[in-house]
Amino acid sequence: MPGHELGVNVQDAFGAGVNAEGYAASFEDLHSDFKDLLDAAKAACKDEPEVTGWASYGEDQAESIAEVEHHGVSLAENIQSGASEAANTDSQAGETFGTVEVPSGLPGTYH
């Protein structure tokens, strides 16, 4: 592996977190939108043959939809937190190793 480097572009990572936050915001009304669609479908099917099970289906799906909403918010928070931690680590490393002096005269060093 040439370079043997590992790094994070903090600005890009934080930007991805902001984008994920925007996507997660669109999930916030997912549950109510689903409920509205389910109510419309139920109303459209009220005549014979009568379709039943709307309430139990809606309740079963509510938990899954809430999970999607939660995961979207968590994803955004985790990406932004990771970018912050990478920036903090870089800053600490810069402070720690920014003043390291290499003694001259050692094999492999350049004067």
XYZ file of C-alpha atoms in Angstrom:
111
model
C 0.000 0.000 0.000
C 1.702 3.156 -1.121
C 1.665 5.893 1.457
C 0.162 3.813 4.264
C -1.994 6.738 5.263
C -5.352 6.867 6.902
C -7.337 10.027 7.197
C -10.652 11.772 7.149
C -11.615 14.829 5.170
C -13.439 16.466 8.059
C -15.304 19.001 5.927
C -16.608 16.321 3.546
C -17.552 14.040 6.434
C -19.397 16.798 8.270
C -21.116 17.787 5.007
C -22.285 14.195 4.576
C -23.697 14.369 8.100
C -25.576 17.550 7.249
C -26.988 15.838 4.144
C -28.033 12.831 6.224
C -29.688 15.196 8.676
C -31.725 16.664 5.811
C -32.792 13.202 4.690
C -33.692 12.276 8.264
C -35.851 15.396 8.560
C -37.931 14.113 5.679
C -38.594 10.916 7.676
C -40.265 12.842 10.505
C -43.712 12.794 8.891
C -43.364 9.293 7.491
C -45.627 7.743 10.122
C -48.445 10.266 9.691
C -48.182 10.058 5.890
C -48.453 6.273 6.101
C -51.475 6.561 8.396
C -53.157 8.981 5.959
C -52.543 6.577 3.058
C -53.844 3.663 5.087
C -57.010 5.620 6.000
C -57.548 6.512 2.322
C -57.117 2.879 1.296
C -59.531 1.774 4.012
C -62.129 4.316 2.852
C -61.740 3.169 -0.756
C -62.331 -0.458 0.266
C -65.350 0.047 2.524
C -67.800 -1.530 0.088
C -68.220 -5.239 -0.623
C -66.118 -7.257 -0.487
C -65.131 -5.706 2.809
C -61.435 -5.754 3.606
C -60.498 -6.071 7.268
C -57.276 -5.892 9.234
C -56.463 -2.236 8.603
C -55.880 -1.371 12.267
C -53.648 -4.345 13.040
C -51.643 -3.797 9.842
C -51.163 -0.118 10.694
C -50.076 -0.943 14.231
C -47.653 -3.601 12.999
C -46.048 -1.166 10.578
C -45.973 1.779 12.998
C -43.076 0.267 14.931
C -41.046 -0.318 11.767
C -41.717 3.202 10.526
C -40.698 4.669 13.893
C -37.466 2.666 13.649
C -36.726 4.126 10.205
C -37.267 7.626 11.579
C -34.982 6.913 14.551
C -32.229 5.356 12.421
C -32.233 8.331 10.063
C -31.658 10.764 12.922
C -29.018 8.497 14.509
C -27.160 8.196 11.214
C -26.901 11.965 10.853
C -25.781 12.407 14.460
C -23.189 9.633 14.185
C -21.678 10.961 10.952
C -21.370 14.475 12.378
C -19.981 13.147 15.655
C -17.408 11.066 13.784
C -16.301 14.114 11.797
C -15.952 16.107 15.029
C -13.926 13.359 16.676
C -11.623 13.116 13.637
C -11.052 16.887 13.731
C -10.371 16.732 17.477
C -7.902 13.864 17.033
C -6.100 15.726 14.245
C -5.897 18.842 16.402
C -4.510 16.940 19.386
C -1.970 15.133 17.210
C -0.894 18.437 15.677
C -0.320 19.925 19.115
C 1.532 16.847 20.355
C 3.732 16.182 17.353
C 4.060 19.719 16.002
C 7.017 20.443 18.297
C 8.860 17.131 17.988
C 12.459 17.690 16.952
C 14.509 15.043 15.207
C 18.153 15.063 16.289
C 20.581 15.589 13.424
C 23.234 13.050 12.665
C 21.006 9.980 12.993
C 21.135 7.475 10.131
C 18.467 8.202 7.571
C 17.981 11.841 8.560
C 18.706 14.780 6.321
C 20.451 17.934 7.458
